[in-house]
mmCIF file of C-alpha atoms and ligand atoms in Angstrom:
data_model
loop_
_atom_site.group_PDB
_atom_site.id
_atom_site.type_symbol
_atom_site.label_atom_id
_atom_site.label_comp_id
_atom_site.label_asym_id
_atom_site.label_seq_id
_atom_site.Cartn_x
_atom_site.Cartn_y
_atom_site.Cartn_z
ATOM 1 C CA MET R 1188 18.703 14.459 -5.519
ATOM 2 C CA LYS R 1189 17.016 12.654 -8.003
ATOM 3 C CA ARG R 1190 13.375 12.074 -7.286
ATOM 4 C CA ILE R 1191 12.587 8.536 -7.293
ATOM 5 C CA VAL R 1192 9.080 7.265 -6.615
ATOM 6 C CA ILE R 1193 7.783 3.955 -5.352
ATOM 7 C CA LEU R 1194 4.455 2.166 -5.932
ATOM 8 C CA THR R 1195 3.988 -0.465 -3.651
ATOM 9 C CA GLY R 1196 1.067 -3.191 -3.646
ATOM 10 C CA ALA R 1197 0.664 -6.471 -1.370
ATOM 11 C CA GLY R 1198 3.074 -8.237 -2.908
ATOM 12 C CA ILE R 1199 6.051 -6.206 -0.954
ATOM 13 C CA SER R 1200 4.716 -7.283 2.011
ATOM 14 C CA ALA R 1201 3.631 -10.903 1.524
ATOM 15 C CA GLU R 1202 7.264 -12.558 2.638
ATOM 16 C CA SER R 1203 6.650 -10.282 5.635
ATOM 17 C CA GLY R 1204 3.781 -13.061 6.523
ATOM 18 C CA LEU R 1205 0.776 -10.411 5.197
ATOM 19 C CA LYS R 1206 -1.515 -12.143 2.143
ATOM 20 C CA THR R 1207 -2.101 -10.448 -1.455
ATOM 21 C CA PHE R 1208 -5.359 -10.090 -2.334
ATOM 22 C CA ARG R 1209 -5.404 -11.875 -6.045
ATOM 23 C CA ASP R 1210 -4.040 -15.107 -4.793
ATOM 24 C CA SER R 1211 -6.146 -15.918 -2.432
ATOM 25 C CA ASP R 1212 -9.047 -17.002 -5.142
ATOM 26 C CA GLY R 1213 -10.804 -13.673 -4.493
ATOM 27 C CA LEU R 1214 -11.422 -14.159 -1.160
ATOM 28 C CA TRP R 1215 -9.688 -12.335 1.504
ATOM 29 C CA GLU R 1216 -8.762 -14.556 4.589
ATOM 30 C CA GLY R 1217 -11.756 -16.618 3.631
ATOM 31 C CA TYR R 1218 -14.226 -13.409 3.243
ATOM 32 C CA ASN R 1219 -15.841 -12.025 0.396
ATOM 33 C CA ILE R 1220 -15.176 -8.338 -0.454
ATOM 34 C CA GLU R 1221 -18.283 -7.093 -0.266
ATOM 35 C CA ASP R 1222 -18.850 -8.873 3.085
ATOM 36 C CA VAL R 1223 -16.305 -6.695 4.956
ATOM 37 C CA ALA R 1224 -14.563 -4.054 2.318
ATOM 38 C CA THR R 1225 -17.718 -1.914 1.153
ATOM 39 C CA PRO R 1226 -20.220 1.038 2.718
ATOM 40 C CA GLU R 1227 -22.628 -1.273 2.202
ATOM 41 C CA ALA R 1228 -21.125 -3.938 4.627
ATOM 42 C CA TRP R 1229 -20.764 -1.342 7.200
ATOM 43 C CA ALA R 1230 -24.212 -0.505 6.708
ATOM 44 C CA ARG R 1231 -25.245 -4.258 6.819
ATOM 45 C CA ASN R 1232 -23.019 -5.859 9.782
ATOM 46 C CA PRO R 1233 -21.087 -3.085 11.506
ATOM 47 C CA GLU R 1234 -19.668 -5.702 14.030
ATOM 48 C CA LEU R 1235 -18.664 -8.211 11.208
ATOM 49 C CA VAL R 1236 -16.431 -5.058 9.790
ATOM 50 C CA GLN R 1237 -14.745 -4.260 12.644
ATOM 51 C CA SER R 1238 -13.855 -7.558 14.210
ATOM 52 C CA PHE R 1239 -12.151 -8.376 10.797
ATOM 53 C CA TYR R 1240 -10.525 -5.242 10.672
ATOM 54 C CA ASN R 1241 -9.686 -6.040 14.302
ATOM 55 C CA GLU R 1242 -8.109 -9.511 13.310
ATOM 56 C CA ARG R 1243 -6.439 -8.088 9.743
ATOM 57 C CA ARG R 1244 -4.830 -5.348 12.050
ATOM 58 C CA LYS R 1245 -3.843 -8.138 14.613
ATOM 59 C CA SER R 1246 -1.397 -10.229 12.150
ATOM 60 C CA VAL R 1247 -0.240 -6.506 10.987
ATOM 61 C CA LEU R 1248 0.991 -6.044 14.397
ATOM 62 C CA ASP R 1249 2.783 -9.098 14.628
ATOM 63 C CA ALA R 1250 4.447 -8.667 11.220
ATOM 64 C CA LYS R 1251 7.334 -7.140 10.781
ATOM 65 C CA PRO R 1252 9.291 -5.155 7.911
ATOM 66 C CA ASN R 1253 11.030 -7.515 5.470
ATOM 67 C CA ALA R 1254 14.541 -6.996 3.442
ATOM 68 C CA ALA R 1255 12.690 -5.336 0.674
ATOM 69 C CA HIS R 1256 10.845 -2.573 3.081
ATOM 70 C CA LEU R 1257 14.241 -1.924 4.515
ATOM 71 C CA ALA R 1258 16.398 -1.659 1.475
ATOM 72 C CA LEU R 1259 13.958 1.276 0.060
ATOM 73 C CA VAL R 1260 14.968 2.975 3.609
ATOM 74 C CA ARG R 1261 18.355 2.840 2.311
ATOM 75 C CA LEU R 1262 18.062 4.533 -0.895
ATOM 76 C CA GLU R 1263 16.915 7.470 0.690
ATOM 77 C CA GLU R 1264 20.578 8.094 1.622
ATOM 78 C CA LYS R 1265 20.836 9.063 -2.080
ATOM 79 C CA TYR R 1266 17.562 9.766 -3.577
ATOM 80 C CA ASP R 1267 14.556 11.958 -2.841
ATOM 81 C CA VAL R 1268 12.091 8.311 -2.378
ATOM 82 C CA THR R 1269 8.330 9.135 -2.043
ATOM 83 C CA ILE R 1270 6.330 5.701 -1.457
ATOM 84 C CA ILE R 1271 2.755 5.565 -3.075
ATOM 85 C CA THR R 1272 1.775 2.268 -1.142
ATOM 86 C CA GLN R 1273 -2.100 0.747 -1.789
ATOM 87 C CA ASN R 1274 -1.052 -1.499 1.595
ATOM 88 C CA ILE R 1275 -2.695 -0.622 4.506
ATOM 89 C CA ASP R 1276 0.043 -2.055 6.711
ATOM 90 C CA ASP R 1277 2.483 0.316 8.406
ATOM 91 C CA LEU R 1278 5.528 -1.825 7.412
ATOM 92 C CA HIS R 1279 7.224 1.165 5.535
ATOM 93 C CA GLU R 1280 6.774 3.180 8.158
ATOM 94 C CA ARG R 1281 8.115 0.636 10.340
ATOM 95 C CA ALA R 1282 11.435 -0.040 8.732
ATOM 96 C CA GLY R 1283 12.149 3.585 8.657
ATOM 97 C CA SER R 1284 10.432 4.933 5.144
ATOM 98 C CA LYS R 1285 10.212 8.774 5.436
ATOM 99 C CA LYS R 1286 7.900 9.835 3.179
ATOM 100 C CA VAL R 1287 4.833 7.297 2.581
ATOM 101 C CA VAL R 1288 1.723 7.984 0.812
ATOM 102 C CA HIS R 1289 -1.446 5.501 1.732
ATOM 103 C CA LEU R 1290 -3.705 5.381 -1.088
ATOM 104 C CA HIS R 1291 -5.768 3.481 0.228
ATOM 105 C CA GLY R 1292 -5.564 4.148 4.161
ATOM 106 C CA VAL R 1293 -3.814 2.853 7.218
ATOM 107 C CA ILE R 1294 -5.105 -0.217 9.521
ATOM 108 C CA THR R 1295 -3.157 1.031 12.479
ATOM 109 C CA ARG R 1296 -5.227 4.333 12.710
ATOM 110 C CA SER R 1297 -9.178 4.692 13.421
ATOM 111 C CA GLN R 1298 -12.013 7.020 11.299
ATOM 112 C CA SER R 1299 -14.615 9.079 12.464
ATOM 113 C CA SER R 1300 -17.820 7.202 9.852
ATOM 114 C CA ILE R 1301 -19.276 10.123 9.593
ATOM 115 C CA LYS R 1302 -15.848 12.332 8.842
ATOM 116 C CA ALA R 1303 -13.522 10.266 6.778
ATOM 117 C CA ASN R 1304 -10.793 13.106 7.601
ATOM 118 C CA LEU R 1305 -11.225 12.809 10.930
ATOM 119 C CA THR R 1306 -8.608 9.695 11.798
ATOM 120 C CA TYR R 1307 -6.994 8.836 15.312
ATOM 121 C CA PRO R 1308 -3.973 6.371 16.760
ATOM 122 C CA ILE R 1309 -5.145 3.026 18.091
ATOM 123 C CA GLU R 1310 -4.838 1.910 21.412
ATOM 124 C CA GLY R 1311 -3.464 -1.546 21.054
ATOM 125 C CA TRP R 1312 -5.052 -3.740 18.495
ATOM 126 C CA GLU R 1313 -8.440 -3.581 17.856
ATOM 127 C CA ILE R 1314 -11.275 -0.759 18.076
ATOM 128 C CA LYS R 1315 -14.275 -1.671 19.854
ATOM 129 C CA MET R 1316 -18.483 -0.984 19.163
ATOM 130 C CA GLY R 1317 -18.730 1.734 21.588
ATOM 131 C CA ASP R 1318 -15.662 3.764 20.316
ATOM 132 C CA THR R 1319 -16.556 7.363 18.898
ATOM 133 C CA CYS R 1320 -14.824 10.179 17.623
ATOM 134 C CA GLU R 1321 -15.395 13.397 18.718
ATOM 135 C CA LEU R 1322 -18.873 14.116 16.747
ATOM 136 C CA GLY R 1323 -19.816 11.153 19.003
ATOM 137 C CA SER R 1324 -19.708 9.023 15.710
ATOM 138 C CA GLN R 1325 -18.799 5.226 15.929
ATOM 139 C CA LEU R 1326 -14.929 4.900 15.214
ATOM 140 C CA ARG R 1327 -13.933 2.411 12.250
ATOM 141 C CA ALA R 1328 -10.955 1.351 10.492
ATOM 142 C CA HIS R 1329 -9.397 4.325 8.143
ATOM 143 C CA VAL R 1330 -9.010 2.560 5.402
ATOM 144 C CA VAL R 1331 -10.292 2.933 1.702
ATOM 145 C CA TRP R 1332 -13.340 0.505 1.056
ATOM 146 C CA PHE R 1333 -14.013 -0.129 -2.166
ATOM 147 C CA GLY R 1334 -16.752 2.086 -3.607
ATOM 148 C CA GLU R 1335 -15.465 4.997 -1.526
ATOM 149 C CA ALA R 1336 -13.517 7.881 -2.561
ATOM 150 C CA VAL R 1337 -9.539 7.803 -2.894
ATOM 151 C CA PRO R 1338 -8.791 11.837 -1.655
ATOM 152 C CA MET R 1339 -4.701 11.013 -1.968
ATOM 153 C CA ILE R 1340 -4.906 10.235 -6.095
ATOM 154 C CA GLU R 1341 -4.499 13.597 -7.153
ATOM 155 C CA LYS R 1342 -1.346 13.838 -5.093
ATOM 156 C CA ALA R 1343 -0.430 10.439 -6.308
ATOM 157 C CA ALA R 1344 -0.382 11.191 -9.545
ATOM 158 C CA GLN R 1345 1.112 14.301 -8.990
ATOM 159 C CA LEU R 1346 4.019 12.408 -7.581
ATOM 160 C CA CYS R 1347 4.545 10.362 -10.274
ATOM 161 C CA ALA R 1348 4.402 13.341 -13.303
ATOM 162 C CA GLU R 1349 7.043 14.327 -11.638
ATOM 163 C CA ALA R 1350 9.455 11.033 -11.507
ATOM 164 C CA GLU R 1351 13.006 10.763 -12.436
ATOM 165 C CA LEU R 1352 12.861 7.069 -11.964
ATOM 166 C CA PHE R 1353 9.986 4.606 -10.963
ATOM 167 C CA ILE R 1354 10.064 1.171 -9.269
ATOM 168 C CA LEU R 1355 6.784 -0.942 -9.269
ATOM 169 C CA ILE R 1356 6.888 -4.135 -6.515
ATOM 170 C CA GLY R 1357 4.185 -6.620 -5.673
ATOM 171 C CA THR R 1358 0.913 -4.630 -7.494
ATOM 172 C CA SER R 1359 -1.177 -6.522 -10.064
ATOM 173 C CA LEU R 1360 -2.188 -3.210 -10.696
ATOM 174 C CA ALA R 1361 -5.785 -4.839 -10.901
ATOM 175 C CA VAL R 1362 -7.928 -2.074 -8.853
ATOM 176 C CA TYR R 1363 -8.655 1.432 -9.898
ATOM 177 C CA PRO R 1364 -7.558 4.356 -9.670
ATOM 178 C CA ALA R 1365 -3.937 3.422 -8.437
ATOM 179 C CA ALA R 1366 -3.532 0.900 -11.132
ATOM 180 C CA GLY R 1367 -3.891 4.463 -13.567
ATOM 181 C CA LEU R 1368 -0.872 5.887 -11.580
ATOM 182 C CA MET R 1369 2.091 4.393 -14.300
ATOM 183 C CA ASP R 1370 0.274 6.370 -16.738
ATOM 184 C CA TYR R 1371 1.249 9.585 -15.154
ATOM 185 C CA VAL R 1372 5.061 8.407 -15.274
ATOM 186 C CA PRO R 1373 6.352 10.548 -17.965
ATOM 187 C CA ARG R 1374 7.403 7.884 -20.752
ATOM 188 C CA ASP R 1375 11.139 8.584 -21.621
ATOM 189 C CA VAL R 1376 11.526 8.027 -17.439
ATOM 190 C CA THR R 1377 12.926 4.126 -16.509
ATOM 191 C CA LYS R 1378 10.843 2.079 -14.803
ATOM 192 C CA TYR R 1379 11.780 -0.979 -12.844
ATOM 193 C CA ILE R 1380 8.703 -3.937 -12.255
ATOM 194 C CA ILE R 1381 9.825 -6.182 -9.327
ATOM 195 C CA ASP R 1382 6.998 -9.109 -9.332
ATOM 196 C CA PRO R 1383 7.343 -13.083 -9.739
ATOM 197 C CA ASN R 1384 4.831 -13.012 -12.278
ATOM 198 C CA ILE R 1385 5.357 -9.896 -14.295
ATOM 199 C CA PRO R 1386 1.906 -7.837 -14.361
ATOM 200 C CA THR R 1387 2.139 -7.908 -18.516
ATOM 201 C CA ALA R 1388 2.107 -4.468 -18.219
ATOM 202 C CA ILE R 1389 3.506 -3.025 -21.775
ATOM 203 C CA ASN R 1390 5.127 -0.036 -21.733
ATOM 204 C CA ARG R 1391 8.854 1.552 -23.230
ATOM 205 C CA ARG R 1392 11.520 1.344 -20.868
ATOM 206 C CA ILE R 1393 10.524 -1.262 -17.956
ATOM 207 C CA VAL R 1394 12.848 -3.083 -16.469
ATOM 208 C CA GLU R 1395 10.933 -6.324 -15.448
ATOM 209 C CA MET R 1396 12.929 -8.170 -12.278
ATOM 210 C CA PRO R 1397 10.817 -11.605 -12.306
ATOM 211 C CA TYR R 1398 12.256 -11.898 -8.477
ATOM 212 C CA LYS R 1399 10.432 -12.139 -4.954
ATOM 213 C CA ALA R 1400 10.176 -8.692 -3.442
ATOM 214 C CA THR R 1401 13.303 -9.541 -0.897
ATOM 215 C CA VAL R 1402 15.530 -10.822 -3.733
ATOM 216 C CA GLY R 1403 14.689 -8.462 -6.634
ATOM 217 C CA VAL R 1404 14.279 -5.211 -4.251
ATOM 218 C CA PRO R 1405 18.058 -5.400 -2.189
ATOM 219 C CA MET R 1406 19.540 -6.126 -5.664
ATOM 220 C CA LEU R 1407 17.667 -3.213 -7.345
ATOM 221 C CA VAL R 1408 18.414 -0.815 -4.541
ATOM 222 C CA GLU R 1409 22.545 -1.607 -4.014
ATOM 223 C CA GLU R 1410 22.512 -1.128 -8.498
ATOM 224 C CA LEU R 1411 20.840 2.348 -7.872
ATOM 225 C CA LEU R 1412 23.168 3.206 -4.964
ATOM 226 C CA ALA R 1413 26.561 1.892 -6.636
ATOM 227 C CA ASN R 1414 25.939 3.397 -10.179
ATOM 228 C CA GLU R 1415 25.360 6.763 -11.343
ATOM 229 C CA HIS R 1416 21.029 6.503 -12.863
HETATM 230 N N1 APR D 105 6.960 -10.370 -4.152
HETATM 231 C C1 APR D 105 7.348 -9.386 -4.803
HETATM 232 N N2 APR D 105 6.136 -9.639 -5.548
HETATM 233 C C2 APR D 105 5.118 -10.692 -5.495
HETATM 234 C C3 APR D 105 5.169 -11.326 -3.854
HETATM 235 C C4 APR D 105 6.754 -11.534 -3.510
HETATM 236 N N3 APR D 105 6.980 -12.408 -2.781
HETATM 237 N N4 APR D 105 4.360 -12.290 -4.337
HETATM 238 C C5 APR D 105 2.914 -12.367 -4.831
HETATM 239 N N5 APR D 105 3.605 -10.645 -5.398
HETATM 240 C C6 APR D 105 2.884 -10.072 -6.720
HETATM 241 C C7 APR D 105 1.609 -11.278 -7.216
HETATM 242 O O1 APR D 105 2.216 -11.583 -8.432
HETATM 243 C C8 APR D 105 0.984 -9.630 -7.417
HETATM 244 O O2 APR D 105 1.316 -9.233 -8.877
HETATM 245 O O3 APR D 105 2.233 -9.397 -5.517
HETATM 246 C C9 APR D 105 1.158 -8.587 -6.809
HETATM 247 C C10 APR D 105 -0.111 -8.875 -5.469
HETATM 248 O O4 APR D 105 -1.149 -7.831 -6.327
HETATM 249 P P1 APR D 105 -2.930 -8.102 -5.391
HETATM 250 O O5 APR D 105 -2.763 -9.379 -4.582
HETATM 251 O O6 APR D 105 -3.887 -7.727 -6.297
HETATM 252 O O7 APR D 105 -2.417 -6.815 -4.248
HETATM 253 P P2 APR D 105 -2.208 -5.781 -4.797
HETATM 254 O O8 APR D 105 -1.743 -5.118 -6.318
HETATM 255 O O9 APR D 105 -1.812 -4.423 -3.741
HETATM 256 O O10 APR D 105 -3.897 -5.525 -4.933
HETATM 257 C C11 APR D 105 -4.997 -4.159 -4.965
HETATM 258 O O11 APR D 105 -6.444 -4.501 -4.209
HETATM 259 O O12 APR D 105 -7.851 -5.618 -3.047
HETATM 260 C C12 APR D 105 -7.285 -4.769 -2.881
HETATM 261 O O13 APR D 105 -7.260 -2.852 -1.917
HETATM 262 C C13 APR D 105 -6.897 -3.654 -1.907
HETATM 263 O O14 APR D 105 -4.661 -2.434 -2.118
HETATM 264 C C14 APR D 105 -5.404 -3.670 -2.676
HETATM 265 C C15 APR D 105 -5.549 -3.097 -3.941
#
């Protein structure tokens, strides 16, 4: 089966009611990134960081996968599909996608604050101060903060290098190392970009699809399922 690699960002979850980053003028739900999404913020005020992610988790649990997430599941009928996502929501999994690589972690799991690869499922929507890992350290959201390592980046780069078809959905490609992944996709592989405001990525063999995700993704999936590519 032909290998399709899909790189998604906040734009694919926008129509599920989850805010994107760049179009909320640099604030994330009214907070500066430096105050809620860095190791320094956690050291300075762990309660604020914890409650920020508890609120985010509540809105993720209330959100539903949209027609874009669901259309990507249908691609698996005919292609070997791997989704690399920058999103910390679990909408791809809840839609039924089998292979999802979370570059920035996933908010529905917790992690030890001293050993990042010790992660746990979360009962309900909140992690409380005082909830600890098996090593006795405070639990935090299993997300990659600015300034932290992105352990999945090598695997993601390898997946992109082996892609036979590439689809970019709803990302501004503003944040590295995720933004550099597209460069690993072989030049002769066709790349589709679905985003109402196409990031000015000038690259050969790009099929620009200036649509919202719930319009563009089902449209492309129908096309890919109907014809040989
Ligand atoms: N359908 C498709 N694309 C959309 C839609 C939609 N309905 N609405 C917005 N977009 C596009 C925007 O045009 C933009 O290109 O989604 C992209 C959102 O870009 P960002 O807000 O920068 O989100 P993202 O690229 O995922 O950010 C990457 O930055 O803040 C960090 O770690 C965070 O994972 C995040 C990373």
